[in-house]
Amino acid sequence: RAHFFGAFERTQQDTKQTVDTRGLFPSEDGVYDTGADIEVAGVRYGRVEMGLSVNDIHKALARTSRGSFSIAVVEMALVALFSYLLGNYLTRQLAVLRDAALRLRTGGLGHQVAVLGNDELAETAQAFNHMSSELARTDRELRERERALSEAQSIAHIGHWDWDFASQRQEWSAETRRLFGVSADAEVSFELFLERVHPADRARLQQVAEMSQRGILPDDLEYRVLRPDGSAAIVAEGLKF
């Protein structure tokens, strides 16, 4: 706004004009005021005052601030939503892989899981399916070889057995069990072995067992076996670590 006080007439003698500047003065109504006196040749003819309103600027800044806050709130909400969805997806897929691994451990060889998408979890699922298929194939091959070996041993009346000295655990093949007259579900041990050996050969085999635990084994061993049904057999055995 401008306020003019008085009037004047310019002449050729008006050789000097003085403007007294006072600067900007804020007011309570949101308008910055300034003013200046008009003097010519030392004579004051009036005064000019101007005001600059900043209300619109304040309103624009307020709208910008509210808009920025709203945008920040929306961004935070979207980040939280996407984090929840991603976390839920990852957790669900990992749970599927965990359950599949537990099933594989309990004998579910060949179990497959669904492959979803093309991300790292999908690649992991594909790798799991391949591993599970290979384990199932290997298990079938081993079972077939064990069946063929058992059949060959039965035909040739040849058996085998293993003895783990550290755990004292023994494993007898099906033909070895038949030769000693032991059922397929019976628990085997060195004591059971000595029980089936002819009494005249037990001391010698006991000595061989003690030497074997010190790393000394004979190449060949022959002894007699007495079965529970009263039948007897002579066993020729080759030993190795």
PDB file of C-alpha atoms in Angstrom:
ATOM      1  CA  ARG A   1       0.000   0.000   0.000  1.00  0.00           C
ATOM      2  CA  ALA A   2       1.171   3.638  -0.548  1.00  0.00           C
ATOM      3  CA  HIS A   3       0.307   6.818   1.261  1.00  0.00           C
ATOM      4  CA  PHE A   4       1.059  10.260  -0.201  1.00  0.00           C
ATOM      5  CA  PHE A   5       1.114  13.387   1.914  1.00  0.00           C
ATOM      6  CA  GLY A   6       1.024  16.839   0.251  1.00  0.00           C
ATOM      7  CA  ALA A   7       1.737  17.837  -3.318  1.00  0.00           C
ATOM      8  CA  PHE A   8       4.489  19.747  -5.062  1.00  0.00           C
ATOM      9  CA  GLU A   9       5.320  21.373  -8.392  1.00  0.00           C
ATOM     10  CA  ARG A  10       8.681  20.742 -10.026  1.00  0.00           C
ATOM     11  CA  THR A  11      10.600  23.805 -11.333  1.00  0.00           C
ATOM     12  CA  GLN A  12      13.979  24.385 -12.858  1.00  0.00           C
ATOM     13  CA  GLN A  13      15.255  25.117  -9.358  1.00  0.00           C
ATOM     14  CA  ASP A  14      14.434  21.597  -8.194  1.00  0.00           C
ATOM     15  CA  THR A  15      17.977  20.463  -8.514  1.00  0.00           C
ATOM     16  CA  LYS A  16      18.132  18.179  -5.471  1.00  0.00           C
ATOM     17  CA  GLN A  17      15.889  15.290  -4.316  1.00  0.00           C
ATOM     18  CA  THR A  18      16.369  13.552  -0.976  1.00  0.00           C
ATOM     19  CA  VAL A  19      14.840  10.170  -0.028  1.00  0.00           C
ATOM     20  CA  ASP A  20      15.026   9.107   3.629  1.00  0.00           C
ATOM     21  CA  THR A  21      14.916   5.307   3.747  1.00  0.00           C
ATOM     22  CA  ARG A  22      13.965   3.680   7.049  1.00  0.00           C
ATOM     23  CA  GLY A  23      14.059   0.021   6.045  1.00  0.00           C
ATOM     24  CA  LEU A  24      11.495  -2.760   6.625  1.00  0.00           C
ATOM     25  CA  PHE A  25       9.491  -2.959   9.841  1.00  0.00           C
ATOM     26  CA  PRO A  26       7.415  -6.082  10.588  1.00  0.00           C
ATOM     27  CA  SER A  27       3.924  -5.674  11.923  1.00  0.00           C
ATOM     28  CA  GLU A  28       1.490  -7.960  13.681  1.00  0.00           C
ATOM     29  CA  ASP A  29      -0.796  -8.254  10.642  1.00  0.00           C
ATOM     30  CA  GLY A  30       1.781 -10.167   8.575  1.00  0.00           C
ATOM     31  CA  VAL A  31       2.768  -7.101   6.489  1.00  0.00           C
ATOM     32  CA  TYR A  32       6.308  -5.770   6.343  1.00  0.00           C
ATOM     33  CA  ASP A  33       6.140  -1.924   6.153  1.00  0.00           C
ATOM     34  CA  THR A  34       8.682   0.584   4.848  1.00  0.00           C
ATOM     35  CA  GLY A  35       8.522   4.302   4.176  1.00  0.00           C
ATOM     36  CA  ALA A  36      10.536   7.273   2.935  1.00  0.00           C
ATOM     37  CA  ASP A  37      10.222  11.106   3.062  1.00  0.00           C
ATOM     38  CA  ILE A  38      10.295  13.085  -0.185  1.00  0.00           C
ATOM     39  CA  GLU A  39      12.372  16.251   0.029  1.00  0.00           C
ATOM     40  CA  VAL A  40      13.423  18.597  -2.746  1.00  0.00           C
ATOM     41  CA  ALA A  41      15.926  21.347  -2.002  1.00  0.00           C
ATOM     42  CA  GLY A  42      15.453  20.805   1.692  1.00  0.00           C
ATOM     43  CA  VAL A  43      11.695  21.172   1.436  1.00  0.00           C
ATOM     44  CA  ARG A  44       9.612  18.119   2.547  1.00  0.00           C
ATOM     45  CA  TYR A  45       6.784  17.537   0.142  1.00  0.00           C
ATOM     46  CA  GLY A  46       5.467  14.279   1.360  1.00  0.00           C
ATOM     47  CA  ARG A  47       6.100  10.702   2.339  1.00  0.00           C
ATOM     48  CA  VAL A  48       5.815   7.381   0.596  1.00  0.00           C
ATOM     49  CA  GLU A  49       5.004   4.245   2.567  1.00  0.00           C
ATOM     50  CA  MET A  50       4.786   0.694   1.196  1.00  0.00           C
ATOM     51  CA  GLY A  51       3.900  -2.673   2.743  1.00  0.00           C
ATOM     52  CA  LEU A  52       4.730  -6.217   1.676  1.00  0.00           C
ATOM     53  CA  SER A  53       2.298  -8.922   2.804  1.00  0.00           C
ATOM     54  CA  VAL A  54       3.842 -12.319   3.597  1.00  0.00           C
ATOM     55  CA  ASN A  55       0.605 -14.079   4.549  1.00  0.00           C
ATOM     56  CA  ASP A  56       0.416 -15.886   1.226  1.00  0.00           C
ATOM     57  CA  ILE A  57       4.005 -17.064   1.627  1.00  0.00           C
ATOM     58  CA  HIS A  58       3.252 -18.338   5.118  1.00  0.00           C
ATOM     59  CA  LYS A  59       0.168 -20.155   3.838  1.00  0.00           C
ATOM     60  CA  ALA A  60       2.143 -21.727   0.991  1.00  0.00           C
ATOM     61  CA  LEU A  61       4.851 -22.877   3.424  1.00  0.00           C
ATOM     62  CA  ALA A  62       2.210 -24.304   5.739  1.00  0.00           C
ATOM     63  CA  ARG A  63       0.597 -26.212   2.863  1.00  0.00           C
ATOM     64  CA  THR A  64       4.013 -27.485   1.786  1.00  0.00           C
ATOM     65  CA  SER A  65       4.807 -28.609   5.331  1.00  0.00           C
ATOM     66  CA  ARG A  66       1.482 -30.431   5.654  1.00  0.00           C
ATOM     67  CA  GLY A  67       1.990 -32.018   2.241  1.00  0.00           C
ATOM     68  CA  SER A  68       5.506 -33.141   3.132  1.00  0.00           C
ATOM     69  CA  PHE A  69       4.277 -34.661   6.385  1.00  0.00           C
ATOM     70  CA  SER A  70       1.469 -36.481   4.547  1.00  0.00           C
ATOM     71  CA  ILE A  71       3.920 -37.807   1.970  1.00  0.00           C
ATOM     72  CA  ALA A  72       6.259 -39.004   4.737  1.00  0.00           C
ATOM     73  CA  VAL A  73       3.373 -40.771   6.497  1.00  0.00           C
ATOM     74  CA  VAL A  74       2.301 -42.455   3.256  1.00  0.00           C
ATOM     75  CA  GLU A  75       5.890 -43.526   2.514  1.00  0.00           C
ATOM     76  CA  MET A  76       6.286 -44.994   5.995  1.00  0.00           C
ATOM     77  CA  ALA A  77       2.995 -46.861   5.637  1.00  0.00           C
ATOM     78  CA  LEU A  78       4.031 -48.256   2.235  1.00  0.00           C
ATOM     79  CA  VAL A  79       7.443 -49.321   3.560  1.00  0.00           C
ATOM     80  CA  ALA A  80       5.788 -51.060   6.526  1.00  0.00           C
ATOM     81  CA  LEU A  81       3.266 -52.780   4.236  1.00  0.00           C
ATOM     82  CA  PHE A  82       5.876 -53.996   1.750  1.00  0.00           C
ATOM     83  CA  SER A  83       8.156 -55.132   4.591  1.00  0.00           C
ATOM     84  CA  TYR A  84       5.301 -57.150   6.090  1.00  0.00           C
ATOM     85  CA  LEU A  85       4.366 -58.707   2.749  1.00  0.00           C
ATOM     86  CA  LEU A  86       7.996 -59.530   1.914  1.00  0.00           C
ATOM     87  CA  GLY A  87       8.667 -60.911   5.389  1.00  0.00           C
ATOM     88  CA  ASN A  88       5.501 -63.004   5.259  1.00  0.00           C
ATOM     89  CA  TYR A  89       6.445 -64.371   1.826  1.00  0.00           C
ATOM     90  CA  LEU A  90      10.002 -65.201   2.887  1.00  0.00           C
ATOM     91  CA  THR A  91       8.856 -66.789   6.148  1.00  0.00           C
ATOM     92  CA  ARG A  92       6.267 -68.923   4.375  1.00  0.00           C
ATOM     93  CA  GLN A  93       8.744 -70.147   1.758  1.00  0.00           C
ATOM     94  CA  LEU A  94      11.404 -70.895   4.362  1.00  0.00           C
ATOM     95  CA  ALA A  95       8.855 -72.812   6.406  1.00  0.00           C
ATOM     96  CA  VAL A  96       8.057 -74.927   3.337  1.00  0.00           C
ATOM     97  CA  LEU A  97      11.759 -75.700   2.840  1.00  0.00           C
ATOM     98  CA  ARG A  98      12.170 -76.484   6.539  1.00  0.00           C
ATOM     99  CA  ASP A  99       9.248 -78.919   6.527  1.00  0.00           C
ATOM    100  CA  ALA A 100      10.554 -80.535   3.352  1.00  0.00           C
ATOM    101  CA  ALA A 101      14.010 -80.969   4.919  1.00  0.00           C
ATOM    102  CA  LEU A 102      12.441 -82.583   8.008  1.00  0.00           C
ATOM    103  CA  ARG A 103      10.465 -84.923   5.796  1.00  0.00           C
ATOM    104  CA  LEU A 104      13.636 -85.783   3.882  1.00  0.00           C
ATOM    105  CA  ARG A 105      15.465 -86.516   7.128  1.00  0.00           C
ATOM    106  CA  THR A 106      12.730 -88.920   8.251  1.00  0.00           C
ATOM    107  CA  GLY A 107      12.970 -90.979   5.074  1.00  0.00           C
ATOM    108  CA  GLY A 108      10.854 -89.044   2.590  1.00  0.00           C
ATOM    109  CA  LEU A 109      13.449 -89.282  -0.149  1.00  0.00           C
ATOM    110  CA  GLY A 110      12.281 -87.784  -3.444  1.00  0.00           C
ATOM    111  CA  HIS A 111       9.924 -85.282  -1.801  1.00  0.00           C
ATOM    112  CA  GLN A 112       9.442 -82.170  -3.948  1.00  0.00           C
ATOM    113  CA  VAL A 113       8.441 -78.600  -3.097  1.00  0.00           C
ATOM    114  CA  ALA A 114       6.627 -76.066  -5.266  1.00  0.00           C
ATOM    115  CA  VAL A 115       8.857 -73.585  -7.086  1.00  0.00           C
ATOM    116  CA  LEU A 116       7.374 -70.083  -7.059  1.00  0.00           C
ATOM    117  CA  GLY A 117       8.888 -67.171  -8.981  1.00  0.00           C
ATOM    118  CA  ASN A 118      12.460 -66.675 -10.157  1.00  0.00           C
ATOM    119  CA  ASP A 119      14.148 -65.304  -7.051  1.00  0.00           C
ATOM    120  CA  GLU A 120      16.820 -66.829  -4.800  1.00  0.00           C
ATOM    121  CA  LEU A 121      14.234 -68.820  -2.842  1.00  0.00           C
ATOM    122  CA  ALA A 122      12.969 -70.350  -6.078  1.00  0.00           C
ATOM    123  CA  GLU A 123      16.543 -71.340  -6.969  1.00  0.00           C
ATOM    124  CA  THR A 124      16.943 -72.855  -3.501  1.00  0.00           C
ATOM    125  CA  ALA A 125      13.714 -74.823  -3.969  1.00  0.00           C
ATOM    126  CA  GLN A 126      14.940 -76.093  -7.343  1.00  0.00           C
ATOM    127  CA  ALA A 127      18.252 -77.148  -5.780  1.00  0.00           C
ATOM    128  CA  PHE A 128      16.358 -78.941  -2.991  1.00  0.00           C
ATOM    129  CA  ASN A 129      14.174 -80.811  -5.496  1.00  0.00           C
ATOM    130  CA  HIS A 130      17.248 -81.894  -7.462  1.00  0.00           C
ATOM    131  CA  MET A 131      19.013 -83.050  -4.286  1.00  0.00           C
ATOM    132  CA  SER A 132      15.923 -84.941  -3.113  1.00  0.00           C
ATOM    133  CA  SER A 133      15.565 -86.676  -6.486  1.00  0.00           C
ATOM    134  CA  GLU A 134      19.239 -87.656  -6.512  1.00  0.00           C
ATOM    135  CA  LEU A 135      19.028 -89.020  -2.966  1.00  0.00           C
ATOM    136  CA  ALA A 136      15.973 -91.087  -3.905  1.00  0.00           C
ATOM    137  CA  ARG A 137      17.740 -92.437  -6.983  1.00  0.00           C
ATOM    138  CA  THR A 138      20.896 -93.255  -5.004  1.00  0.00           C
ATOM    139  CA  ASP A 139      18.831 -94.957  -2.311  1.00  0.00           C
ATOM    140  CA  ARG A 140      17.105 -97.147  -4.905  1.00  0.00           C
ATOM    141  CA  GLU A 141      20.450 -98.104  -6.414  1.00  0.00           C
ATOM    142  CA  LEU A 142      21.911 -98.957  -3.000  1.00  0.00           C
ATOM    143  CA  ARG A 143      18.914-101.071  -2.085  1.00  0.00           C
ATOM    144  CA  GLU A 144      19.163-102.914  -5.372  1.00  0.00           C
ATOM    145  CA  ARG A 145      22.865-103.558  -4.857  1.00  0.00           C
ATOM    146  CA  GLU A 146      22.274-104.749  -1.303  1.00  0.00           C
ATOM    147  CA  ARG A 147      19.582-107.109  -2.569  1.00  0.00           C
ATOM    148  CA  ALA A 148      21.907-108.457  -5.261  1.00  0.00           C
ATOM    149  CA  LEU A 149      24.772-108.830  -2.763  1.00  0.00           C
ATOM    150  CA  SER A 150      22.551-110.608  -0.275  1.00  0.00           C
ATOM    151  CA  GLU A 151      21.326-112.967  -2.966  1.00  0.00           C
ATOM    152  CA  ALA A 152      24.884-113.703  -4.131  1.00  0.00           C
ATOM    153  CA  GLN A 153      26.045-114.305  -0.560  1.00  0.00           C
ATOM    154  CA  SER A 154      23.121-116.625   0.047  1.00  0.00           C
ATOM    155  CA  ILE A 155      23.949-118.652  -3.051  1.00  0.00           C
ATOM    156  CA  ALA A 156      27.663-118.828  -2.211  1.00  0.00           C
ATOM    157  CA  HIS A 157      27.075-119.181   1.556  1.00  0.00           C
ATOM    158  CA  ILE A 158      29.303-116.147   2.145  1.00  0.00           C
ATOM    159  CA  GLY A 159      28.506-113.501   4.730  1.00  0.00           C
ATOM    160  CA  HIS A 160      30.190-110.434   6.170  1.00  0.00           C
ATOM    161  CA  TRP A 161      30.134-108.564   9.423  1.00  0.00           C
ATOM    162  CA  ASP A 162      31.572-105.300  10.769  1.00  0.00           C
ATOM    163  CA  TRP A 163      32.771-104.476  14.245  1.00  0.00           C
ATOM    164  CA  ASP A 164      33.278-100.866  15.399  1.00  0.00           C
ATOM    165  CA  PHE A 165      35.765-101.101  18.264  1.00  0.00           C
ATOM    166  CA  ALA A 166      35.029 -97.578  19.564  1.00  0.00           C
ATOM    167  CA  SER A 167      31.286 -98.133  20.009  1.00  0.00           C
ATOM    168  CA  GLN A 168      31.424-101.950  20.155  1.00  0.00           C
ATOM    169  CA  ARG A 169      28.623-101.908  17.584  1.00  0.00           C
ATOM    170  CA  GLN A 170      28.403-104.853  15.202  1.00  0.00           C
ATOM    171  CA  GLU A 171      26.515-105.333  11.962  1.00  0.00           C
ATOM    172  CA  TRP A 172      25.906-108.772  10.456  1.00  0.00           C
ATOM    173  CA  SER A 173      24.717-109.475   6.963  1.00  0.00           C
ATOM    174  CA  ALA A 174      21.689-111.658   6.346  1.00  0.00           C
ATOM    175  CA  GLU A 175      23.828-114.649   5.340  1.00  0.00           C
ATOM    176  CA  THR A 176      26.056-114.251   8.423  1.00  0.00           C
ATOM    177  CA  ARG A 177      22.972-114.337  10.606  1.00  0.00           C
ATOM    178  CA  ARG A 178      21.846-117.500   8.818  1.00  0.00           C
ATOM    179  CA  LEU A 179      25.250-119.129   9.277  1.00  0.00           C
ATOM    180  CA  PHE A 180      25.155-118.420  13.035  1.00  0.00           C
ATOM    181  CA  GLY A 181      21.458-119.190  13.421  1.00  0.00           C
ATOM    182  CA  VAL A 182      20.503-115.622  14.450  1.00  0.00           C
ATOM    183  CA  SER A 183      17.176-114.063  13.482  1.00  0.00           C
ATOM    184  CA  ALA A 184      17.023-110.945  11.336  1.00  0.00           C
ATOM    185  CA  ASP A 185      15.720-108.729  14.162  1.00  0.00           C
ATOM    186  CA  ALA A 186      18.031-109.994  16.917  1.00  0.00           C
ATOM    187  CA  GLU A 187      20.629-107.635  18.398  1.00  0.00           C
ATOM    188  CA  VAL A 188      24.134-108.881  17.653  1.00  0.00           C
ATOM    189  CA  SER A 189      27.273-108.529  19.768  1.00  0.00           C
ATOM    190  CA  PHE A 190      30.643-110.161  20.377  1.00  0.00           C
ATOM    191  CA  GLU A 191      29.140-112.055  23.304  1.00  0.00           C
ATOM    192  CA  LEU A 192      26.496-113.549  20.991  1.00  0.00           C
ATOM    193  CA  PHE A 193      29.248-114.410  18.516  1.00  0.00           C
ATOM    194  CA  LEU A 194      31.211-116.308  21.199  1.00  0.00           C
ATOM    195  CA  GLU A 195      28.042-118.039  22.331  1.00  0.00           C
ATOM    196  CA  ARG A 196      27.607-119.517  18.849  1.00  0.00           C
ATOM    197  CA  VAL A 197      31.282-120.561  18.549  1.00  0.00           C
ATOM    198  CA  HIS A 198      32.251-124.139  19.532  1.00  0.00           C
ATOM    199  CA  PRO A 199      33.515-124.168  23.148  1.00  0.00           C
ATOM    200  CA  ALA A 200      36.862-125.543  22.057  1.00  0.00           C
ATOM    201  CA  ASP A 201      37.461-122.520  19.790  1.00  0.00           C
ATOM    202  CA  ARG A 202      36.240-119.710  22.072  1.00  0.00           C
ATOM    203  CA  ALA A 203      39.522-119.031  23.899  1.00  0.00           C
ATOM    204  CA  ARG A 204      41.412-118.730  20.633  1.00  0.00           C
ATOM    205  CA  LEU A 205      38.830-116.322  19.174  1.00  0.00           C
ATOM    206  CA  GLN A 206      38.817-114.320  22.395  1.00  0.00           C
ATOM    207  CA  GLN A 207      42.562-113.884  22.022  1.00  0.00           C
ATOM    208  CA  VAL A 208      42.176-112.846  18.376  1.00  0.00           C
ATOM    209  CA  ALA A 209      39.580-110.267  19.368  1.00  0.00           C
ATOM    210  CA  GLU A 210      41.893-108.778  22.007  1.00  0.00           C
ATOM    211  CA  MET A 211      44.781-108.590  19.530  1.00  0.00           C
ATOM    212  CA  SER A 212      42.599-107.006  16.861  1.00  0.00           C
ATOM    213  CA  GLN A 213      41.746-104.141  19.187  1.00  0.00           C
ATOM    214  CA  ARG A 214      45.503-103.488  19.422  1.00  0.00           C
ATOM    215  CA  GLY A 215      45.766-103.415  15.636  1.00  0.00           C
ATOM    216  CA  ILE A 216      46.928-106.980  15.088  1.00  0.00           C
ATOM    217  CA  LEU A 217      44.884-109.296  12.863  1.00  0.00           C
ATOM    218  CA  PRO A 218      45.610-112.706  11.311  1.00  0.00           C
ATOM    219  CA  ASP A 219      44.990-112.952   7.596  1.00  0.00           C
ATOM    220  CA  ASP A 220      42.715-115.993   7.900  1.00  0.00           C
ATOM    221  CA  LEU A 221      40.675-117.567  10.645  1.00  0.00           C
ATOM    222  CA  GLU A 222      38.799-120.849  10.861  1.00  0.00           C
ATOM    223  CA  TYR A 223      36.461-121.988  13.631  1.00  0.00           C
ATOM    224  CA  ARG A 224      33.367-124.085  14.293  1.00  0.00           C
ATOM    225  CA  VAL A 225      29.861-122.772  14.876  1.00  0.00           C
ATOM    226  CA  LEU A 226      27.052-124.499  16.798  1.00  0.00           C
ATOM    227  CA  ARG A 227      23.552-123.310  15.881  1.00  0.00           C
ATOM    228  CA  PRO A 228      20.566-123.338  18.279  1.00  0.00           C
ATOM    229  CA  ASP A 229      18.894-126.064  16.221  1.00  0.00           C
ATOM    230  CA  GLY A 230      21.849-128.412  16.907  1.00  0.00           C
ATOM    231  CA  SER A 231      23.429-128.134  13.463  1.00  0.00           C
ATOM    232  CA  ALA A 232      27.107-127.214  13.084  1.00  0.00           C
ATOM    233  CA  ALA A 233      29.208-125.445  10.493  1.00  0.00           C
ATOM    234  CA  ILE A 234      32.839-124.667   9.853  1.00  0.00           C
ATOM    235  CA  VAL A 235      33.490-121.001   9.115  1.00  0.00           C
ATOM    236  CA  ALA A 236      36.537-119.830   7.191  1.00  0.00           C
ATOM    237  CA  GLU A 237      36.972-116.099   7.677  1.00  0.00           C
ATOM    238  CA  GLY A 238      39.256-113.458   6.185  1.00  0.00           C
ATOM    239  CA  LEU A 239      39.892-110.450   8.432  1.00  0.00           C
ATOM    240  CA  LYS A 240      40.891-106.874   7.618  1.00  0.00           C
ATOM    241  CA  PHE A 241      40.637-103.419   9.133  1.00  0.00           C
TER     242      PHE A 241
END
